[in-house]
Coordinates of C-alpha atoms and ligand atoms in Angstrom, one line a residue:
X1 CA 0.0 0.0 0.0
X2 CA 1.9 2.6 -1.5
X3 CA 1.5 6.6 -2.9
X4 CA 3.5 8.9 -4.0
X5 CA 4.1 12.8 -3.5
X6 CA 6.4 15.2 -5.4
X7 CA 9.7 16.0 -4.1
X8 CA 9.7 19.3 -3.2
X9 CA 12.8 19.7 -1.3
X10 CA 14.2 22.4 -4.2
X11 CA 10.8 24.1 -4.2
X12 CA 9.9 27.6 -2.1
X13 CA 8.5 26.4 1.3
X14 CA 4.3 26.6 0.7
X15 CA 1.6 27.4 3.0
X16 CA 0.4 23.8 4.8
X17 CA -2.2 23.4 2.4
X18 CA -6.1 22.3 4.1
X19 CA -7.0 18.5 4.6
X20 CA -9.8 17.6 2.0
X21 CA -10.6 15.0 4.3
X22 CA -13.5 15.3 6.6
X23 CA -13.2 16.1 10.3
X24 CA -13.0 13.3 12.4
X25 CA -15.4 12.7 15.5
X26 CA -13.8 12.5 18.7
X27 CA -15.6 9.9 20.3
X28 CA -15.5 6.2 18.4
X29 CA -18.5 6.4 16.4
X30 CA -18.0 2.9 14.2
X31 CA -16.3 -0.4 14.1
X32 CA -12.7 -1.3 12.5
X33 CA -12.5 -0.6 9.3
X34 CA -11.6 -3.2 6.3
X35 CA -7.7 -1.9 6.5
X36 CA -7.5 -2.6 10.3
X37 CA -4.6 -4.7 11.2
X38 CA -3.6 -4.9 7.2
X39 CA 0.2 -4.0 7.7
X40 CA 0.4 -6.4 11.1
X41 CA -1.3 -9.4 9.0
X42 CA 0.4 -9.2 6.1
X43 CA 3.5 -8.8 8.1
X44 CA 2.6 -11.7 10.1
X45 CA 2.2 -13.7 7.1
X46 CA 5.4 -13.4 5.3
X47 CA 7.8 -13.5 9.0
X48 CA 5.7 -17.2 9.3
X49 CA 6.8 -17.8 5.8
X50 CA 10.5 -16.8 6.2
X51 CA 10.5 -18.9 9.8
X52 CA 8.9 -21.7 7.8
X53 CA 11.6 -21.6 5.1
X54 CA 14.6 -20.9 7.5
X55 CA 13.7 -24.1 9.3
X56 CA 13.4 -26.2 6.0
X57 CA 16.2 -24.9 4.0
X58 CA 18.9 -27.0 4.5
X59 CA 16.5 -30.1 4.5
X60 CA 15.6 -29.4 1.0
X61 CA 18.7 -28.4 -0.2
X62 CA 17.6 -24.8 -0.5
X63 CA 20.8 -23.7 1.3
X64 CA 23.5 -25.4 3.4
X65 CA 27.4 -26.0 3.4
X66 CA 28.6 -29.3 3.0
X67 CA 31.8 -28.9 5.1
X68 CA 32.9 -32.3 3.9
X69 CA 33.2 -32.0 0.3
X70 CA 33.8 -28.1 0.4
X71 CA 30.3 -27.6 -1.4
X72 CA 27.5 -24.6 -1.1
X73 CA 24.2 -26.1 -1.9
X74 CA 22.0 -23.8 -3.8
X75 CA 18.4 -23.8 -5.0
X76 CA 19.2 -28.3 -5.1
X77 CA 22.6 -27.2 -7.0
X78 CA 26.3 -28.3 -5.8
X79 CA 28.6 -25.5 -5.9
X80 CA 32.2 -26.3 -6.1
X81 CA 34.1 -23.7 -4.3
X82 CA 37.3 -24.9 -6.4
X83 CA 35.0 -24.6 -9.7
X84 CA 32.1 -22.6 -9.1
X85 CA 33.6 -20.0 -6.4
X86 CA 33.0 -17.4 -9.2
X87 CA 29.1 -17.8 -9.2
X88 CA 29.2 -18.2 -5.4
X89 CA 31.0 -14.4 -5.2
X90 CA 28.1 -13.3 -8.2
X91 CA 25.7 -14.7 -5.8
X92 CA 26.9 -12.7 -2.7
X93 CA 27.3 -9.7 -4.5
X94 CA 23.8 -10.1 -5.6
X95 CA 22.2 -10.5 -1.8
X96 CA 24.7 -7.2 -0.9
X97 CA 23.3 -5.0 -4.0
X98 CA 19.8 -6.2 -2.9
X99 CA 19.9 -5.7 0.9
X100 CA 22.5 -2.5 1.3
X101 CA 22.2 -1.1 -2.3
X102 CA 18.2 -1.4 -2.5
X103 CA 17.9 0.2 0.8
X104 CA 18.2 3.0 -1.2
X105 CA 14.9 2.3 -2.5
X106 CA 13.2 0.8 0.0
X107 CA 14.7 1.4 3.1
X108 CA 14.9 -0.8 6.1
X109 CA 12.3 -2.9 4.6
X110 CA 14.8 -6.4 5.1
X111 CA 15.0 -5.6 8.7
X112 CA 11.4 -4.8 9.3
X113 CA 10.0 -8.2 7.1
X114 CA 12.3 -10.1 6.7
X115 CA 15.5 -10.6 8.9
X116 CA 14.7 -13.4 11.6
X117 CA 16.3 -10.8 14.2
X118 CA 12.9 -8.8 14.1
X119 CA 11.1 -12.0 13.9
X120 CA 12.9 -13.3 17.0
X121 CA 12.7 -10.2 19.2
X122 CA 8.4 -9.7 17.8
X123 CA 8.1 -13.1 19.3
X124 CA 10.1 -13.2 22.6
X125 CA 8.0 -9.6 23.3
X126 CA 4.9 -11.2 22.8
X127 CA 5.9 -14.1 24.6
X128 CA 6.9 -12.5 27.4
X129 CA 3.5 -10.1 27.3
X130 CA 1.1 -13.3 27.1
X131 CA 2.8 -15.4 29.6
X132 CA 3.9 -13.1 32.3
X133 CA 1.4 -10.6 31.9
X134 CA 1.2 -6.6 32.1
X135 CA 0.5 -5.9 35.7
X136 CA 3.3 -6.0 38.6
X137 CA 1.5 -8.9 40.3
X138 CA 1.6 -10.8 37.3
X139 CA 5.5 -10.6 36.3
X140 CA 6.4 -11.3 39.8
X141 CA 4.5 -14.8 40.0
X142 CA 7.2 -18.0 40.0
X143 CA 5.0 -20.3 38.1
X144 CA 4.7 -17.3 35.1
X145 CA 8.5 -16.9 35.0
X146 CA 9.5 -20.2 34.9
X147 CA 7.2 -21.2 32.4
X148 CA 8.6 -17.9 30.1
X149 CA 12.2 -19.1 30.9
X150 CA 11.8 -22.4 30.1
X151 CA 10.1 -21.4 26.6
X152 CA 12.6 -19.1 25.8
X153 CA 15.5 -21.5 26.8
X154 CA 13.6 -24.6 24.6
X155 CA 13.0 -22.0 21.3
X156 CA 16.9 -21.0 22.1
X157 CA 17.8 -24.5 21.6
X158 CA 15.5 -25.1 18.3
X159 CA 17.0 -22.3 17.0
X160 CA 20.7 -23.5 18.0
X161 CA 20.1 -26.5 16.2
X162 CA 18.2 -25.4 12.9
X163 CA 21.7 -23.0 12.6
X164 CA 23.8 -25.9 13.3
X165 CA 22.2 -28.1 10.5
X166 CA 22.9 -25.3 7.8
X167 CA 26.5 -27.3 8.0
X168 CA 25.8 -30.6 8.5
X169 CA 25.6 -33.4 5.7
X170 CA 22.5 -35.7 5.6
X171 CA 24.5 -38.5 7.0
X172 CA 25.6 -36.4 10.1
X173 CA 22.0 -35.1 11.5
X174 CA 21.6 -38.2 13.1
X175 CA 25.3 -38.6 14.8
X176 CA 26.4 -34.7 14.7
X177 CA 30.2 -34.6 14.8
X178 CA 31.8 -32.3 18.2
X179 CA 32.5 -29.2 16.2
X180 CA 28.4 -29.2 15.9
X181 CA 27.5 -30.0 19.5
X182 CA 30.3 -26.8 20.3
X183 CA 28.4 -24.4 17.2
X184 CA 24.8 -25.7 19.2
X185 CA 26.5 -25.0 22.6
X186 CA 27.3 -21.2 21.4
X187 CA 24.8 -20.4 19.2
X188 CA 22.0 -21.5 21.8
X189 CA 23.6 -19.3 24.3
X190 CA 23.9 -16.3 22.0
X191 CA 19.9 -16.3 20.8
X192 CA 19.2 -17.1 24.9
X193 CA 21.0 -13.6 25.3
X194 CA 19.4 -12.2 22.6
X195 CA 15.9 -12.8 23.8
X196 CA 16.0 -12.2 27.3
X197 CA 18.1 -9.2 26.8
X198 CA 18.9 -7.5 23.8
X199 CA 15.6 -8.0 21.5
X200 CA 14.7 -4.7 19.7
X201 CA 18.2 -3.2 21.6
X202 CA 20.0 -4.9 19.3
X203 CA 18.5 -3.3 15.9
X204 CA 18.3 0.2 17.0
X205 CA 21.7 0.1 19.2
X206 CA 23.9 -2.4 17.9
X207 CA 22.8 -3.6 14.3
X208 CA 25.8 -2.6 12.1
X209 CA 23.8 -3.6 8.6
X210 CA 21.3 -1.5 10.4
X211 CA 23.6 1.2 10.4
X212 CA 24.5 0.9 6.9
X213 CA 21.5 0.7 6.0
X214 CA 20.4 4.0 7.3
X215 CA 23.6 5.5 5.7
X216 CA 21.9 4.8 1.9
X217 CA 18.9 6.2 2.6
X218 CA 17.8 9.6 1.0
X219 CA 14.8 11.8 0.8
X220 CA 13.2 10.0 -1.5
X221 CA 13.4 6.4 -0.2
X222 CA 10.5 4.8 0.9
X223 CA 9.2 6.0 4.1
X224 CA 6.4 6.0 6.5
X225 CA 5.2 9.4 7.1
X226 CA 2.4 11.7 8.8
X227 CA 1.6 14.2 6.0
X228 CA 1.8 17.9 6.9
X229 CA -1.7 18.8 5.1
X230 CA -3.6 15.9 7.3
X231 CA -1.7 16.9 10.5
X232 CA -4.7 18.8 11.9
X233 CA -6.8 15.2 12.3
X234 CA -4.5 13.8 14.5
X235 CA -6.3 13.8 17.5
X236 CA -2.6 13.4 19.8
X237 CA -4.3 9.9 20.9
X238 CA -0.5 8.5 20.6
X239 CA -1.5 5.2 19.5
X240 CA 1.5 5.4 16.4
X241 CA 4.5 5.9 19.1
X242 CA 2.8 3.2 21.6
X243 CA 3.2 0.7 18.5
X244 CA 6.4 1.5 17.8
X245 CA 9.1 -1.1 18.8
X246 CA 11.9 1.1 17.4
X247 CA 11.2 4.4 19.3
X248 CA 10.3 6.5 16.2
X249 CA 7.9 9.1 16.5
X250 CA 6.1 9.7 13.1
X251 CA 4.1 12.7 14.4
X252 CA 7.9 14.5 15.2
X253 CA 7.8 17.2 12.8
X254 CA 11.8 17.4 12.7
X255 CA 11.9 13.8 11.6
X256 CA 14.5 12.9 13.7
X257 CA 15.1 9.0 14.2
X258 CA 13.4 8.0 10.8
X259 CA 16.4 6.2 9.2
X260 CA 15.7 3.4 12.5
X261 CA 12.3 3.0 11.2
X262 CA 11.9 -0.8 9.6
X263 CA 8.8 0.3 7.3
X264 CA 6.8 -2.5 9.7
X265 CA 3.4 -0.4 9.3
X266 CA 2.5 -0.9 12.6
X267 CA 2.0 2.8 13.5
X268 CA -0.4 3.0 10.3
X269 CA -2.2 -0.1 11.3
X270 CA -2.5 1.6 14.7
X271 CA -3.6 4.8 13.5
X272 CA -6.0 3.2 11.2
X273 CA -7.8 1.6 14.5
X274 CA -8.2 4.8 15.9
X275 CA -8.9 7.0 13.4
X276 CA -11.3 4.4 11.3
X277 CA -13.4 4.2 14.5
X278 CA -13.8 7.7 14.2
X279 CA -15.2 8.3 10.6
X280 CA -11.9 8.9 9.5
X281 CA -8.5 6.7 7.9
X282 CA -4.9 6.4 9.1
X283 CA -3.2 9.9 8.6
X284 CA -0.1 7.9 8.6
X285 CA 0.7 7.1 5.1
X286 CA 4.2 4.6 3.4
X287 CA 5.7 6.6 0.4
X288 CA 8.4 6.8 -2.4
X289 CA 8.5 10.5 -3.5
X290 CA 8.8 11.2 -6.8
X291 CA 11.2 12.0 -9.0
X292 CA 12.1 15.0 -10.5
X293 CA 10.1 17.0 -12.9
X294 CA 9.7 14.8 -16.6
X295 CA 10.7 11.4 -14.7
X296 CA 8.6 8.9 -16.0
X297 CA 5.5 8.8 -13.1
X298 CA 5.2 4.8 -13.3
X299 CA 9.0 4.6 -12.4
X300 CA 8.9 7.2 -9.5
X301 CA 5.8 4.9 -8.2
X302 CA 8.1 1.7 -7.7
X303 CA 10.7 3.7 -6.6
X304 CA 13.0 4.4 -9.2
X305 CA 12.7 8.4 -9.5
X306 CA 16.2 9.2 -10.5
X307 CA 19.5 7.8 -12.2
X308 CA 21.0 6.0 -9.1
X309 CA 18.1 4.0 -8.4
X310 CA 17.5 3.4 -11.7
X311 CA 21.3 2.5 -12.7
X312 CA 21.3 0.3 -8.8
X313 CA 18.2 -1.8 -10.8
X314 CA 19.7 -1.8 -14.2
X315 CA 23.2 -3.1 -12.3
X316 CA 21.2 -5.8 -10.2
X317 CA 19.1 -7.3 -12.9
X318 CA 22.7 -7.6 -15.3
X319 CA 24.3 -9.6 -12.1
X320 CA 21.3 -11.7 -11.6
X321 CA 21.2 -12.4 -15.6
X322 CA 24.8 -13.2 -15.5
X323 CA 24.4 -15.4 -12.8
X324 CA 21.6 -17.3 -14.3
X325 CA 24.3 -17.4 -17.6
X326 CA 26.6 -19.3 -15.6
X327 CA 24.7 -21.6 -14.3
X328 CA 22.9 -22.4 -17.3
X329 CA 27.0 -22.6 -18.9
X330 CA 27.8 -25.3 -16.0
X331 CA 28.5 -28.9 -18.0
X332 CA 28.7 -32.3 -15.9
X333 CA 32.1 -32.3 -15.5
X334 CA 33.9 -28.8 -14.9
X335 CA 37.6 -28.0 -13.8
X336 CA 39.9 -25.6 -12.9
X337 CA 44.1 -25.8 -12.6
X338 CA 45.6 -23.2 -10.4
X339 CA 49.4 -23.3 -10.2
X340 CA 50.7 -23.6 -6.8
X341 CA 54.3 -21.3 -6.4
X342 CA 53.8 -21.8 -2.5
X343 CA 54.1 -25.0 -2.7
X344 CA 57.6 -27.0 -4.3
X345 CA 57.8 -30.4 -5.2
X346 CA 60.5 -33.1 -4.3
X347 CA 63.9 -31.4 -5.7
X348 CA 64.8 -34.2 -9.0
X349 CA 68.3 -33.6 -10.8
X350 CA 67.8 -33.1 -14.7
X351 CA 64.2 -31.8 -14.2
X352 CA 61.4 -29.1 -13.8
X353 CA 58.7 -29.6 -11.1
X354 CA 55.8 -27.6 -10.8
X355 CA 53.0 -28.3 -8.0
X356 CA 49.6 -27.4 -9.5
X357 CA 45.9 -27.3 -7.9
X358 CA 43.4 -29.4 -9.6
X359 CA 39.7 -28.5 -9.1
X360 CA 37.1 -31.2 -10.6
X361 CA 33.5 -31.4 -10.1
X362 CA 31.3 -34.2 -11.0
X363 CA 27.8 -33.0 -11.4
X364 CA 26.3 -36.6 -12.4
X365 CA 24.9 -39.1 -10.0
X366 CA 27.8 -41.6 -11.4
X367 CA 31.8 -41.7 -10.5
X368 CA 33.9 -39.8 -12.8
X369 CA 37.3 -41.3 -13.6
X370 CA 39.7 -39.8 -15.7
X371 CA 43.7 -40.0 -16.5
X372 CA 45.5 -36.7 -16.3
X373 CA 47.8 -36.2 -19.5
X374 CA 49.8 -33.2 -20.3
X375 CA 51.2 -31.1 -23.2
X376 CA 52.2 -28.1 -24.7
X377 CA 56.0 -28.2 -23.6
X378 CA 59.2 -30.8 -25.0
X379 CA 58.8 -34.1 -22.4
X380 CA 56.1 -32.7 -20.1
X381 CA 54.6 -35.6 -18.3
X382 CA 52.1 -35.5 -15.4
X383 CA 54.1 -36.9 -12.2
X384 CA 51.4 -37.6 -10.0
X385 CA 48.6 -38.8 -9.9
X386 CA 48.0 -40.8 -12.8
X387 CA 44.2 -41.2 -12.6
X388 CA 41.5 -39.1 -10.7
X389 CA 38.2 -40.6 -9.5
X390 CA 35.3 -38.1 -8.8
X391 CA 32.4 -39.7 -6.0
X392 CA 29.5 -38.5 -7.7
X393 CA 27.7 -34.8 -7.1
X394 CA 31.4 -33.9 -5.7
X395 CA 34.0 -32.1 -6.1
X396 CA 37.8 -33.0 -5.4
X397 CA 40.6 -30.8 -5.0
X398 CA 43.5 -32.8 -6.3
X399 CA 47.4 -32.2 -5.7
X400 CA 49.1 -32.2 -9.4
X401 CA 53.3 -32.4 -9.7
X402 CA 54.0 -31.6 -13.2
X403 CA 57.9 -32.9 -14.9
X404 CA 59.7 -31.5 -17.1
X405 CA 63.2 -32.7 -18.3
X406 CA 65.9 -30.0 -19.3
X407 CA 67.0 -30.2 -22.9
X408 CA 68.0 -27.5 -25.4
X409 CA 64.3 -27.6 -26.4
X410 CA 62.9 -26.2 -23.3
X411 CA 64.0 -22.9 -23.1
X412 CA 64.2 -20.9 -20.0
X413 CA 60.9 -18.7 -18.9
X414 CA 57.0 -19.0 -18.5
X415 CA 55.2 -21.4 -20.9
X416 CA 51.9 -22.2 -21.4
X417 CA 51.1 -25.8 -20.5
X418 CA 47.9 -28.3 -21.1
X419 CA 46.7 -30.9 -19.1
X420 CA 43.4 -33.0 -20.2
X421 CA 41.3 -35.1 -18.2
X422 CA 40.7 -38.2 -20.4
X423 CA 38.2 -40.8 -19.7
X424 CA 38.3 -44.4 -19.8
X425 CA 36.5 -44.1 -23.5
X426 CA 39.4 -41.9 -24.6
X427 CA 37.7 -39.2 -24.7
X428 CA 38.8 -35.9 -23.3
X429 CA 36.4 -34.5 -20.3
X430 CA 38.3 -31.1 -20.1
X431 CA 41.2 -29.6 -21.3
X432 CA 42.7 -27.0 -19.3
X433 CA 45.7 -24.1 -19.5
X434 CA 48.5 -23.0 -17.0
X435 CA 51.9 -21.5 -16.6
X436 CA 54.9 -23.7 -15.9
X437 CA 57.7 -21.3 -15.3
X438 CA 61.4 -22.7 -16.2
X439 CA 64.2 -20.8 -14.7
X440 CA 67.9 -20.1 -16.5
X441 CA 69.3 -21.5 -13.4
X442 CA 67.6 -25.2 -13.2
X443 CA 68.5 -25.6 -17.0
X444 CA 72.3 -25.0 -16.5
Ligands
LIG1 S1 7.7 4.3 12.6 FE1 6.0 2.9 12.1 S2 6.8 1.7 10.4 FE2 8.5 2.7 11.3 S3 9.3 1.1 12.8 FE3 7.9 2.5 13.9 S4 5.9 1.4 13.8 FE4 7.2 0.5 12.2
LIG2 S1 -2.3 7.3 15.9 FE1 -2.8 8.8 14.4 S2 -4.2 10.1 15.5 FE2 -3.2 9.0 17.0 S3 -1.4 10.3 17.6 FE3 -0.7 8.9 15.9 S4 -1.0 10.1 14.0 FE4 -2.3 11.1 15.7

């Protein structure tokens, strides 16, 4: 529920222009309107999604990291960090132009619907409200506190262990290794903290995407506002601040503390109730502004009402594309050889060693073997290993010593070099390029 105003911050200030709206009564004179609640449901419907899909993502391979094998598992894909690292780095950049560059756009929108933080702290408040109560009496009672304890210590736990399976393997959910009983341990004390003590704190205080976030905004990113012209129907009933978990006041006419706002539209829903009862509608209103004069009007009312939004859109949806480019380029069998200069291989007389790093991921459900052969350079011959073997949906990262003999045909300097993975049919899987560096010295 969005609308749009012009910017006017480079026009001559203007008389507050007259409400068209009527008056509103100050006594409730009807019942909640249709839009009562609207924000808080709809918000309360995606957070239940996001908890729902947090819990089941690494169970169906929507995300997790296979420690073992060295694998990020995406969207039910296996991606290599030896072969794939490149669309794992597209893929990050993409989540880091979406959250911090789109804030831009829409503001602290991720933190107010999405991020389980909010979710966590909305939940533990409302725990801590039903079970222990509102009156003195009520929080002091043993039974109450115990029984708010012990459900803030068990949904601790559960969420310890749903972090700790985003790096487990199948196999090991049932017989967790130590390492995952330690991440448990601390993560499980860490939300325990969170919940009894930080909560909300933590996103206006101590968040620091939240403070980056607020460092993107601008005048025209999407906010939630009380508009001057309607001002003289707010009826000061203070419902707005009272729903406000991050201490903004919408009515403050200096706007100060609006970049901590998380776009929740609680204080509209909240207005809404009051006002609705009173013949009237929420005063409080969630905006872009628009652009500047001649910008296209359908633009400004998505947000994109000038050139950096629009070039922060165009840039996203070219990373997203190429993304979706690589994956589509992937084949079964992929590989990558990275030459190794930290590394030196046993000292021979009469020869050049060079250690390489051979990445090779098998994308099909069956074992890949292959026989490494090399070329490209007078008596180059692969030293070890001969053959390769690939479990499937893996990949391995394979030590390669490459030999070279000196002769007057192997001149001294950097070369380019080939070495093919060939299958048992003969065929050759890949065929891939690298330096080998010969130096004046080793051929004397
Ligand atoms: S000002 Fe309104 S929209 Fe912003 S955080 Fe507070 S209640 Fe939510
Ligand atoms: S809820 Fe609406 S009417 Fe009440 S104080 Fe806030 S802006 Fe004014």
């Amino acid at each position: 529920m969005t609308s749009t105003t012009p910017d006017t911050r480079s026009a001559p200030p203007k008389a507050p222009e007259q409400s068209k709206r009527p008056a509103v009564s100050l006594r409730p004179t009807k019942g909640p309107s249709k839009r009562s609640n609207l924000f808080r449901h709809r918000r309360r419907g995606v957070q239940i999604l996001i908890a729902a899909l947090l819990i089941a993502a690494p169970f169906i391979d929507l995300l997790r990291f296979d420690l073992v094998d060295g694998v990020l598992v995406l969207f039910g894909m296996r991606l290599g960090l030896g072969t794939d690292l490149w669309v794992v780095y597209a893929i990050v950049l993409l989540g880091l132009l979406w959250i911090f560059g789109g804030a831009l756009i829409h503001g602290r929108f991720w933190c107010g619907w999405i991020c389980p933080q909010t979710l966590m702290s909305e939940w533990a408040t409302l725990l801590e409200t039903k079970v222990r109560g509102k009156s003195p009496k009520k929080r002091k009672h043993k039974g109450r506190i115990a029984l708010y304890a012990g459900t803030i210590l068990l949904a601790s736990a559960a969420i310890g262990a749903s972090t700790v399976t985003y790096f487990l393997t199948p196999a090991q959910r049932l017989a967790p290794p130590l390492p995952a009983w330690i991440g448990f341990g601390v993560m499980t004390g860490l939300v325990l903290a969170n919940l009894f003590f930080l909560r909300h704190n933590f996103c206006l205080r101590a968040c620091p995407y939240g403070v980056l976030l607020q460092l993107v905004q601008d005048p025209k990113t999407l906010k939630v506002e009380l508009d001057e012209s309607e001002r003289e129907l707010c009826i000061s009933c203070k419902a707005c601040e009272r729903a406000c978990f991050m201490d903004v006041n919408v009515r403050d006419p200096d706007r100060r503390f609006e970049n901590a706002c998380l776009i929740c539209g609680l204080c509209i829903d909240a207005c809404e109730n009051v006002l609705s009862r009173r013949g009237g509608e929420s005063i409080i209103h969630l905006r872009f502004k628009q652009g500047t004069k001649g910008w296209p009007r359908w633009l400004g009312k998505i947000g994109i009402s000038d050139f950096r939004r629009l070039g922060l859109v165009v840039v996203t949806l070219a990373v997203a594309g190429t993304i979706g480019l690589m994956l589509a380029a992937r084949t079964d069998i992929d590989a990558t050889l990275t030459a190794r200069f930290d590394e030196h291989a046993a000292r021979e007389p009469g020869r050049t060693e060079r250690v390489y790093r051979l990445a090779v991921t098998n994308r099909t459900q069956e074992p890949a073997r292959f026989t490494l052969e090399a070329g490209g350079l007078e008596g180059i011959r692969v030293k070890e290993p001969a053959d390769v073997e690939i479990a499937p949906e893996s990949e391995a990262r394979i030590r390669v010593v490459l030999a070279v003999p000196h002769s007057d045909a192997v001149k001294p300097g950097a070369h380019t070099i080939v070495v093919r993975l060939v299958g048992p049919d003969k065929t050759v899987a890949k065929e891939l390029t690298a330096r080998f560096f010969v130096s004046a010295e080793k051929q004397r």
